[in-house]
PDB file of C-alpha atoms and ligand atoms in Angstrom:
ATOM      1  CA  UNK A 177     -38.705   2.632  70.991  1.00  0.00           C
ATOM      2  CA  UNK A 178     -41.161   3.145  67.877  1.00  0.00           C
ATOM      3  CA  UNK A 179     -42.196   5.914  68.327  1.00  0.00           C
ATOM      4  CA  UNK A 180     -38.024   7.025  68.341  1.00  0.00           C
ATOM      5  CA  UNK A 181     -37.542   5.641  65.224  1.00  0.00           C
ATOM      6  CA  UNK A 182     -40.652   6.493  63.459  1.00  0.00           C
ATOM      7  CA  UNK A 183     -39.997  10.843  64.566  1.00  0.00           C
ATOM      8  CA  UNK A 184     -36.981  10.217  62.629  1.00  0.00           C
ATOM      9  CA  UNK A 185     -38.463   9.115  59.600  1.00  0.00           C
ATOM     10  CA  UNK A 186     -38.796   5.187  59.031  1.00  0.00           C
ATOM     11  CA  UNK A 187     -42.145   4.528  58.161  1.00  0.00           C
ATOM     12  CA  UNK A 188     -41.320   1.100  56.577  1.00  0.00           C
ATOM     13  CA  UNK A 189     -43.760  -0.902  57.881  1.00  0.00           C
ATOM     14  CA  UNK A 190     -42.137  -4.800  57.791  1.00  0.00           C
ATOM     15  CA  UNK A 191     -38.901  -2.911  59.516  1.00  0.00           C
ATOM     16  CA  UNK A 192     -41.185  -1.268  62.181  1.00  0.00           C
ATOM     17  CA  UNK A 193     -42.854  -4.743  62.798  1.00  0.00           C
ATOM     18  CA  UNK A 194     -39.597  -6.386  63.090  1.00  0.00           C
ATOM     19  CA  UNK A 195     -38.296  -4.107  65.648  1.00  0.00           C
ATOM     20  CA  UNK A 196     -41.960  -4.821  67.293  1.00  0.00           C
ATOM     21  CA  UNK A 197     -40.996  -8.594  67.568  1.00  0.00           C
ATOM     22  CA  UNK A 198     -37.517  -8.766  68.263  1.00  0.00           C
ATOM     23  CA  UNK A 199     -36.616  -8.671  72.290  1.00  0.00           C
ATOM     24  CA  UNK A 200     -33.638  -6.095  72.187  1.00  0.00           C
ATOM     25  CA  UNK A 201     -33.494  -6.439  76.419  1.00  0.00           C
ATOM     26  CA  UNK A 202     -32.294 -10.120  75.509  1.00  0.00           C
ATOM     27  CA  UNK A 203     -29.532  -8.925  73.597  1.00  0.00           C
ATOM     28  CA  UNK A 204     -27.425  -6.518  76.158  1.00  0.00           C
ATOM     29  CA  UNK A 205     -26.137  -7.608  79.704  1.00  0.00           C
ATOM     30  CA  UNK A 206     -28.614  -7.751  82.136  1.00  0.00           C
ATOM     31  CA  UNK A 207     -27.281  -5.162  84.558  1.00  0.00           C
ATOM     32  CA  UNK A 208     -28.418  -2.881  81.697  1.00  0.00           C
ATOM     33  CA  UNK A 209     -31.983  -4.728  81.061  1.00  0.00           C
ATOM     34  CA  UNK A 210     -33.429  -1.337  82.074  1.00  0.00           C
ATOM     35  CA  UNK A 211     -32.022   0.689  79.689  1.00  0.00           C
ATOM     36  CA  UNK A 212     -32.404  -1.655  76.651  1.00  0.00           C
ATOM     37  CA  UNK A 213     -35.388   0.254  74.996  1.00  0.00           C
ATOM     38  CA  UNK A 214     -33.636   3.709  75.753  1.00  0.00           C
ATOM     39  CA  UNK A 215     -32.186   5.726  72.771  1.00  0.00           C
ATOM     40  CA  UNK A 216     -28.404   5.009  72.696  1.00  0.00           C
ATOM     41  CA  UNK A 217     -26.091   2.557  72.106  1.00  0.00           C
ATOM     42  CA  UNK A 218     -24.679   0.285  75.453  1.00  0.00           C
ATOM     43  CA  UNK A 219     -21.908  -1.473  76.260  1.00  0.00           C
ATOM     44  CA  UNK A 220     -21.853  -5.438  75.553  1.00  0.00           C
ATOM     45  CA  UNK A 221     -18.177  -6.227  76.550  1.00  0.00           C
ATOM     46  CA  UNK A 222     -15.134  -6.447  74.846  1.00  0.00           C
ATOM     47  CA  UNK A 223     -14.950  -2.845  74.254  1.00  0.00           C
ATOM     48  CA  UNK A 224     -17.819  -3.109  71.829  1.00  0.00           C
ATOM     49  CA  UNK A 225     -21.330  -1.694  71.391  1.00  0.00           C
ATOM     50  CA  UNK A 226     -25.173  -2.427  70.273  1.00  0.00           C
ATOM     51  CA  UNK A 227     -25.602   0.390  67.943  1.00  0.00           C
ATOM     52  CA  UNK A 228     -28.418   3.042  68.614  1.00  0.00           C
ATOM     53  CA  UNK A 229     -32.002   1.665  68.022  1.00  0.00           C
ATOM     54  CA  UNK A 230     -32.711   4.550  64.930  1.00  0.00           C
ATOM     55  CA  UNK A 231     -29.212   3.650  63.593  1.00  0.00           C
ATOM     56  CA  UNK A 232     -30.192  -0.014  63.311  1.00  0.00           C
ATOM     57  CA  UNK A 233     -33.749   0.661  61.944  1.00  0.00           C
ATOM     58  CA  UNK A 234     -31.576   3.275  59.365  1.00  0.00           C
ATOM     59  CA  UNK A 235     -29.693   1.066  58.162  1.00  0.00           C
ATOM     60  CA  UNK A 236     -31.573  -1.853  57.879  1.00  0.00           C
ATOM     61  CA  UNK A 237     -34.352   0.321  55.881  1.00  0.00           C
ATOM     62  CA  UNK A 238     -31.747   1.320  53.792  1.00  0.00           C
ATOM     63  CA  UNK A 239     -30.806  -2.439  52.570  1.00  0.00           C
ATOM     64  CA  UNK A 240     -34.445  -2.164  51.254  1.00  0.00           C
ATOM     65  CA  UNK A 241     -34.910  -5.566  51.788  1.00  0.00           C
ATOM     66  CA  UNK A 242     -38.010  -7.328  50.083  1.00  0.00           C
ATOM     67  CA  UNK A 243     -38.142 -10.626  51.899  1.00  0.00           C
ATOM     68  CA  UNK A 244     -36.272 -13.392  49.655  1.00  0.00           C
ATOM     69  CA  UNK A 245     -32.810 -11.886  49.521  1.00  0.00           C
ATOM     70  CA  UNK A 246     -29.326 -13.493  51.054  1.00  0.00           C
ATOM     71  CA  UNK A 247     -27.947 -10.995  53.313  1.00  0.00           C
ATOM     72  CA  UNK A 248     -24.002 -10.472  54.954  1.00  0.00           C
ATOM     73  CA  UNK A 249     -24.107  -8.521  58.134  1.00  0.00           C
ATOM     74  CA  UNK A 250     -20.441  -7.842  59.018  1.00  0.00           C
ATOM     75  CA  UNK A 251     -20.034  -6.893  63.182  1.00  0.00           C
ATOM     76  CA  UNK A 252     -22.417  -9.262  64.981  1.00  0.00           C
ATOM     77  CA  UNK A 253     -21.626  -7.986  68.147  1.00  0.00           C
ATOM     78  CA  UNK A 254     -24.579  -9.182  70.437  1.00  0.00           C
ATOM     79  CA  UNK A 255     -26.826 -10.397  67.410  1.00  0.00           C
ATOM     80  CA  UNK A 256     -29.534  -7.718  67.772  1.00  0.00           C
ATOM     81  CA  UNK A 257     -28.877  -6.855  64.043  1.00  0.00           C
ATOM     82  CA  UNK A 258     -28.830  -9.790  62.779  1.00  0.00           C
ATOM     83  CA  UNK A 259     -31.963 -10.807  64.773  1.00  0.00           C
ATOM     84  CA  UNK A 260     -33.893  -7.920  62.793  1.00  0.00           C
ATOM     85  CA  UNK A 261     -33.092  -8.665  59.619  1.00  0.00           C
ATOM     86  CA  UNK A 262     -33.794 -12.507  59.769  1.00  0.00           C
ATOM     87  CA  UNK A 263     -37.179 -11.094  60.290  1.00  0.00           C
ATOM     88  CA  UNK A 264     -36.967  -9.681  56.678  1.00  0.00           C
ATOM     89  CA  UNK A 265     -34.837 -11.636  54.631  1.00  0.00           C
ATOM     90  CA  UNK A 266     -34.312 -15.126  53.615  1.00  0.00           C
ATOM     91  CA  UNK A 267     -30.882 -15.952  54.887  1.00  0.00           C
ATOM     92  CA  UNK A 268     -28.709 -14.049  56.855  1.00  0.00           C
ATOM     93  CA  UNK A 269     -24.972 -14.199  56.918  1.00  0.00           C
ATOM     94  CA  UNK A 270     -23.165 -12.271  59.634  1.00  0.00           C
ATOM     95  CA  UNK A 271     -19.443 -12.609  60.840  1.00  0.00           C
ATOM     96  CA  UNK A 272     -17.998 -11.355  64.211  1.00  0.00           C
ATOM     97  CA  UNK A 273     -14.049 -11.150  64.653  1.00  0.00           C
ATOM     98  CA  UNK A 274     -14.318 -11.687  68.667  1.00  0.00           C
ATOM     99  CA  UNK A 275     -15.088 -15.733  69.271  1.00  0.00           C
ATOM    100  CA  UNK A 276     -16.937 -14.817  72.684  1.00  0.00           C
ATOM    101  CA  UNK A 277     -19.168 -12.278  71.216  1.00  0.00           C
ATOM    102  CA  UNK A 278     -20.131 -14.650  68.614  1.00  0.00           C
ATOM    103  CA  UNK A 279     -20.528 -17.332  71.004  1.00  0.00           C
ATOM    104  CA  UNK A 280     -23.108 -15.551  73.108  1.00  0.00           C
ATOM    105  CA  UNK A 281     -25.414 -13.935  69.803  1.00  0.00           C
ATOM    106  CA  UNK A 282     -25.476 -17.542  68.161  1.00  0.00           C
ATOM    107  CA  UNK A 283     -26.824 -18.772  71.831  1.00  0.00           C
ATOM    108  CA  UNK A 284     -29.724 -15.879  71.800  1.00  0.00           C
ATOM    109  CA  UNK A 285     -30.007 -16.181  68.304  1.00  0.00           C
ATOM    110  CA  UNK A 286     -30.992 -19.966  68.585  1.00  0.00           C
ATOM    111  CA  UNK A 287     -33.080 -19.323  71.916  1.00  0.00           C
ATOM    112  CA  UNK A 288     -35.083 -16.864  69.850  1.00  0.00           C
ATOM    113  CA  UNK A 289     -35.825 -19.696  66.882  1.00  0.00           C
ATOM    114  CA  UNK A 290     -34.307 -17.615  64.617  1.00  0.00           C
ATOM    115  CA  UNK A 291     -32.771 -20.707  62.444  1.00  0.00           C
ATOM    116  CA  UNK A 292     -31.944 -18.598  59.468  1.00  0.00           C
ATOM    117  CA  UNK A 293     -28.978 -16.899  60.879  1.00  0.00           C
ATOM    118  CA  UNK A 294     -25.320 -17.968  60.054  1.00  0.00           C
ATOM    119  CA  UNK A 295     -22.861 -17.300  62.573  1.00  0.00           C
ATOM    120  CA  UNK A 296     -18.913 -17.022  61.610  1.00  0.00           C
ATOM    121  CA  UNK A 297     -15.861 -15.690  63.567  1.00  0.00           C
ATOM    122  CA  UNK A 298     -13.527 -14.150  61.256  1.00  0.00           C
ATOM    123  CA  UNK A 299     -12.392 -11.041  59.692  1.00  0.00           C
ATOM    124  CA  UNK A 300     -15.371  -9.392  57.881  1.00  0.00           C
ATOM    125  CA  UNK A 301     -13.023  -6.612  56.035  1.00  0.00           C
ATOM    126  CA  UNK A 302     -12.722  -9.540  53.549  1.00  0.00           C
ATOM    127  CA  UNK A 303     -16.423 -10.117  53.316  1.00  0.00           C
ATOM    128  CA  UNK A 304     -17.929 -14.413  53.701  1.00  0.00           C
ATOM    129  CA  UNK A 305     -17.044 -15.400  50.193  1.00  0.00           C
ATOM    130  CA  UNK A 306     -18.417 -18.774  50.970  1.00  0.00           C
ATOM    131  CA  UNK A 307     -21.758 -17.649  50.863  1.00  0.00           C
ATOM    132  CA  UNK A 308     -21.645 -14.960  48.337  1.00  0.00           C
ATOM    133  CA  UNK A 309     -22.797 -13.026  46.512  1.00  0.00           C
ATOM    134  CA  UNK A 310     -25.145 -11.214  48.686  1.00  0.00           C
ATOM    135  CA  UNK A 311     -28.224  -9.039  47.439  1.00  0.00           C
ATOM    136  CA  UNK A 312     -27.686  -7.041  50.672  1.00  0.00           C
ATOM    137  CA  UNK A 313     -24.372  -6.517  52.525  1.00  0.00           C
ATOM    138  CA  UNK A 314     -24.371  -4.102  56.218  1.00  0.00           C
ATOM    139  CA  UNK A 315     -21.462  -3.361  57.934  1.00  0.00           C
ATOM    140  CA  UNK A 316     -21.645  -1.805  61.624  1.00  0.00           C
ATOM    141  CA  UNK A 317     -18.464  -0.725  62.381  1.00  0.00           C
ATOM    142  CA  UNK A 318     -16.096   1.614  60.394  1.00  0.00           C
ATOM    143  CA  UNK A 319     -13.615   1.103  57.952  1.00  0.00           C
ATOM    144  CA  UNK A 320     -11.207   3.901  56.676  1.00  0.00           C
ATOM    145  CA  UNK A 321     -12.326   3.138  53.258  1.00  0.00           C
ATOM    146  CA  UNK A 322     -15.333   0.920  51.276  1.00  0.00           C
ATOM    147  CA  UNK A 323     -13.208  -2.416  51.482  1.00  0.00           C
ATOM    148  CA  UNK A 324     -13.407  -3.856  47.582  1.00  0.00           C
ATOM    149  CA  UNK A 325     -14.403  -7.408  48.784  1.00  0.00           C
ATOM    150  CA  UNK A 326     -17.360  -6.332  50.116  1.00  0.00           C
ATOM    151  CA  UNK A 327     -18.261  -4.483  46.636  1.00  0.00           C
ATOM    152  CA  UNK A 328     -17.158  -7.789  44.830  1.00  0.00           C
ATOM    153  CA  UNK A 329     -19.249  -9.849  46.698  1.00  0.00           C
ATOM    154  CA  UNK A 330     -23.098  -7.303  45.544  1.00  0.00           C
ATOM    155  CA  UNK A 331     -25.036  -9.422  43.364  1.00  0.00           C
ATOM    156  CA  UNK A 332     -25.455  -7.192  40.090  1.00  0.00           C
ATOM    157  CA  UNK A 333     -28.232  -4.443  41.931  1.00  0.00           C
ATOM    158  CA  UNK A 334     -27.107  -5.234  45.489  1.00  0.00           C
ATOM    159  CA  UNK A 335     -26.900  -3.003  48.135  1.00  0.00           C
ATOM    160  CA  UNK A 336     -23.957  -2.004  50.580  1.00  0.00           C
ATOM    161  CA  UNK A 337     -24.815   0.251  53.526  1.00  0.00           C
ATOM    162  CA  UNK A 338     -21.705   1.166  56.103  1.00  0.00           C
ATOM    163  CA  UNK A 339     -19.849   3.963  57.958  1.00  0.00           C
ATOM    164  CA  UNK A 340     -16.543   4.832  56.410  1.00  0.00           C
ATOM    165  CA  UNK A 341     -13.819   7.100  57.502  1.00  0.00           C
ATOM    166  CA  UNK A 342     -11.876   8.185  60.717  1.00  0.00           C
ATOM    167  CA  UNK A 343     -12.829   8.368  64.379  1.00  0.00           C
ATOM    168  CA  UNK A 344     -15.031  11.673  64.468  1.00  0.00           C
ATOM    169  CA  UNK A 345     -15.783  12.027  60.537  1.00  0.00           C
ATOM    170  CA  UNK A 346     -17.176   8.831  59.811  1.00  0.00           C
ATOM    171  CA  UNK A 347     -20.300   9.234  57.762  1.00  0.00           C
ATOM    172  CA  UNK A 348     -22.883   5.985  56.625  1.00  0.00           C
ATOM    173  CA  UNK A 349     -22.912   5.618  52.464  1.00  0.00           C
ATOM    174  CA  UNK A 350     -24.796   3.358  50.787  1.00  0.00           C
ATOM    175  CA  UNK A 351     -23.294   1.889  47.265  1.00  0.00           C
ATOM    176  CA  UNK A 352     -25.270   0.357  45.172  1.00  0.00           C
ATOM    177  CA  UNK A 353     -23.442  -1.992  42.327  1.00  0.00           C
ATOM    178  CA  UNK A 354     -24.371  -1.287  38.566  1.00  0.00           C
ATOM    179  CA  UNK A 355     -22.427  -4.550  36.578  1.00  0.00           C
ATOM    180  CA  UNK A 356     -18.749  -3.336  37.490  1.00  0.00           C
ATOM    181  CA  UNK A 357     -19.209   0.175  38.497  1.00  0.00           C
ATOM    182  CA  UNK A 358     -20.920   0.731  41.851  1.00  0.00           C
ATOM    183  CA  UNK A 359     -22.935   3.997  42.914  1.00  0.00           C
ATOM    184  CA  UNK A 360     -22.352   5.762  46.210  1.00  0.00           C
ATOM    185  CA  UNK A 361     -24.744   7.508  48.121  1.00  0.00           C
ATOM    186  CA  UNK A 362     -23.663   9.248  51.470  1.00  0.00           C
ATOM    187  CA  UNK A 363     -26.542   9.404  54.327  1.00  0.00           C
ATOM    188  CA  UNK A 364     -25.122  11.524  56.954  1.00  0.00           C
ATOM    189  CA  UNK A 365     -22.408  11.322  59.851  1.00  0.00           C
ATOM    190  CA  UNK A 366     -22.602   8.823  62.484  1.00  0.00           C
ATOM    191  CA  UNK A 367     -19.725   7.208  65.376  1.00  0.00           C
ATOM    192  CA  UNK A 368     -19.267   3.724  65.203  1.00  0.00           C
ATOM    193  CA  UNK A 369     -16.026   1.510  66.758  1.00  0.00           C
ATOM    194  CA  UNK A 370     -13.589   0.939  64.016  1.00  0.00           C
ATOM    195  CA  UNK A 371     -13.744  -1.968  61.839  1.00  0.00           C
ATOM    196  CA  UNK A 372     -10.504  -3.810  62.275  1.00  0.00           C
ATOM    197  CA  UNK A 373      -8.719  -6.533  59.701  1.00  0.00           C
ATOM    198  CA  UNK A 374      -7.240  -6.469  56.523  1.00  0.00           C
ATOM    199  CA  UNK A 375      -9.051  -3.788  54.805  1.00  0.00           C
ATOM    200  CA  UNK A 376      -9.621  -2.174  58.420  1.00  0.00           C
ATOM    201  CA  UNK A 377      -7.767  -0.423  60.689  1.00  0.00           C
ATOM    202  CA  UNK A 378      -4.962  -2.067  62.507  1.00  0.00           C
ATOM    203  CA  UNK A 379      -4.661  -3.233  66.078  1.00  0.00           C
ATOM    204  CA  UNK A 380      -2.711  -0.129  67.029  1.00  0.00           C
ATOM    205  CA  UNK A 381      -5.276   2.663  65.605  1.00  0.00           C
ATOM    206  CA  UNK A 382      -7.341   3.527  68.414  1.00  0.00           C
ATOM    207  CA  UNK A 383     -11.153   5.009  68.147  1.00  0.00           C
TER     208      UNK A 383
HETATM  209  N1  LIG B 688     -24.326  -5.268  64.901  1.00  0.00           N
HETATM  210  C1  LIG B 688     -24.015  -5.308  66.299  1.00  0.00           C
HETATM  211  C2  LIG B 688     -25.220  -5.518  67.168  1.00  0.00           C
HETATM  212  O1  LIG B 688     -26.341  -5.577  66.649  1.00  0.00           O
HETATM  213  O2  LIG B 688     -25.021  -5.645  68.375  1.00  0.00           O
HETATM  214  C3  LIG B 688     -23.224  -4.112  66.765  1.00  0.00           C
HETATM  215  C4  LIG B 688     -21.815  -4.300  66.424  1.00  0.00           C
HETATM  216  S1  LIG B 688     -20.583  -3.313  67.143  1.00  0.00           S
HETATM  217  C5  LIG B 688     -21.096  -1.673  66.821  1.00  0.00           C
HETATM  218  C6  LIG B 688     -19.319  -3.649  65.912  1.00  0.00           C
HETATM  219  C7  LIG B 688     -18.808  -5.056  65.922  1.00  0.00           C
HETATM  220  O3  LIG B 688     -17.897  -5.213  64.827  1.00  0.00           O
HETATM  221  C8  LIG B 688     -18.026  -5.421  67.175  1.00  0.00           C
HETATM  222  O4  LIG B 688     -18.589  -6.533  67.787  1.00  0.00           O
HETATM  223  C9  LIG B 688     -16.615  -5.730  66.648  1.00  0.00           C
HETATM  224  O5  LIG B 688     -15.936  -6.735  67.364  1.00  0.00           O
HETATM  225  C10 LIG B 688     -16.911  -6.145  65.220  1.00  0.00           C
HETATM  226  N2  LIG B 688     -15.785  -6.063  64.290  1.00  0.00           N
HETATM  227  C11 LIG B 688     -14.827  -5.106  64.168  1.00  0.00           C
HETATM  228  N3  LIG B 688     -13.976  -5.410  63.175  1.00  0.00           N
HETATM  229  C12 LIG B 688     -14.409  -6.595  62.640  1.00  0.00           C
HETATM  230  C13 LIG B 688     -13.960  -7.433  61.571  1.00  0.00           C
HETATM  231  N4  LIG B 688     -12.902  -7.142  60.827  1.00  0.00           N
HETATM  232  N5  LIG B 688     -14.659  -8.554  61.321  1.00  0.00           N
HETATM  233  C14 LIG B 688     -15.757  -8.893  62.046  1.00  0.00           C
HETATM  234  N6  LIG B 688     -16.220  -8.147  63.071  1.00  0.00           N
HETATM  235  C15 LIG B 688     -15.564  -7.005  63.353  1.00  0.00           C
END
């Protein structure tokens, strides 16, 4: 799985060790144990996905992430996100809309010791104001547009990296907040499920 990751160009090596220590197998249904490591996304119910390996490695190297920041992940999903970057952060924030999904990461998350991860069921268009603002804020399913809570709650130099835009031209964009004006930075395209809630798409939008 590396050596996928590092062809494509992350080289970051505190991201490459985290990836080293983190059990991805643990994080997918077993029936598909064999196929954890492999270089695609799978199915973990629900309709929903574990992203890509290089597309989790992407974007976390693109929170740039120096060890002593508070981070909001929005789109648990089985946890294997969230389990990286609690390897290189501080605290760790991450909100899932489906209860049973979030149910079943907190349970790996805790098996793993990783006691630094915060798991909340809610709607993550509108961000976890509770525990902002956040010096890094990832978002791993797509949106239509940037939703304006999550660039409220960017500490003054924080970091937003997400896929925005429609099913078949979404494309990941990083912006980066400058006092009140925020800097946007697009990455390339990529396919992610859609990002429902308030400053999502609605129930009846289909990916
Ligand atoms: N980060 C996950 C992982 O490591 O397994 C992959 C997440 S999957 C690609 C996207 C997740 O976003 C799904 O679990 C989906 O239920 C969740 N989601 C979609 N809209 C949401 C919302 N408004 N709030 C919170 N979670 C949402």
């Amino acid at each position: 799985m590396l050596r996928q990751i590092q062809r494509r160009g992350i080289f970051t090596p505190r991201v490459l060790e985290a990836f080293c220590r983190i059990p991805r197998h643990r994080f997918v249904p077993r029936e598909d144990w064999a196929y954890a490591y492999d270089d695609c996304p799978l199915p973990i119910g629900l309709g929903q996905t574990i992203s890509q390996p290089y597309i989790v490695a992407l974007m976390t190297d693109l929170l740039r992430l120096r060890g002593d920041e508070t981070v909001l992940e929005v789109g648990t999903g089985s946890g294997y996100q969230a389990a990286i970057l609690a390897l290189l952060t501080r605290q760790v924030h991450t909100i899932e809309r489906h209860p049973a999904l979030a149910d079943r990461a907190r349970k790996v998350l805790e098996a793993l010791g990783l006691d630094n991860v915060s798991v909340h069921v809610g709607d993550g268009s509108l961000g976890w104001p509770e525990a902002a603002p956040y010096q890094g804020i990832l978002v791993t399913a797509a949106p239509p547009d940037v939703p304006q809570p999550l660039l409220d709650q960017l500490v003054d130099g924080g970091r937003l990296v997400l896929p925005v835009g429609s099913p078949g031209f979404q494309v990941l964009q990083v912006w980066q907040r400058s006092g009140e004006t925020w800097q946007e930075e697009t990455v390339l395209s990529v396919a992610f499920v859609l990002l429902r809630g308030k400053y999502g798409w609605k129930e009846e939008d289909t990916n």
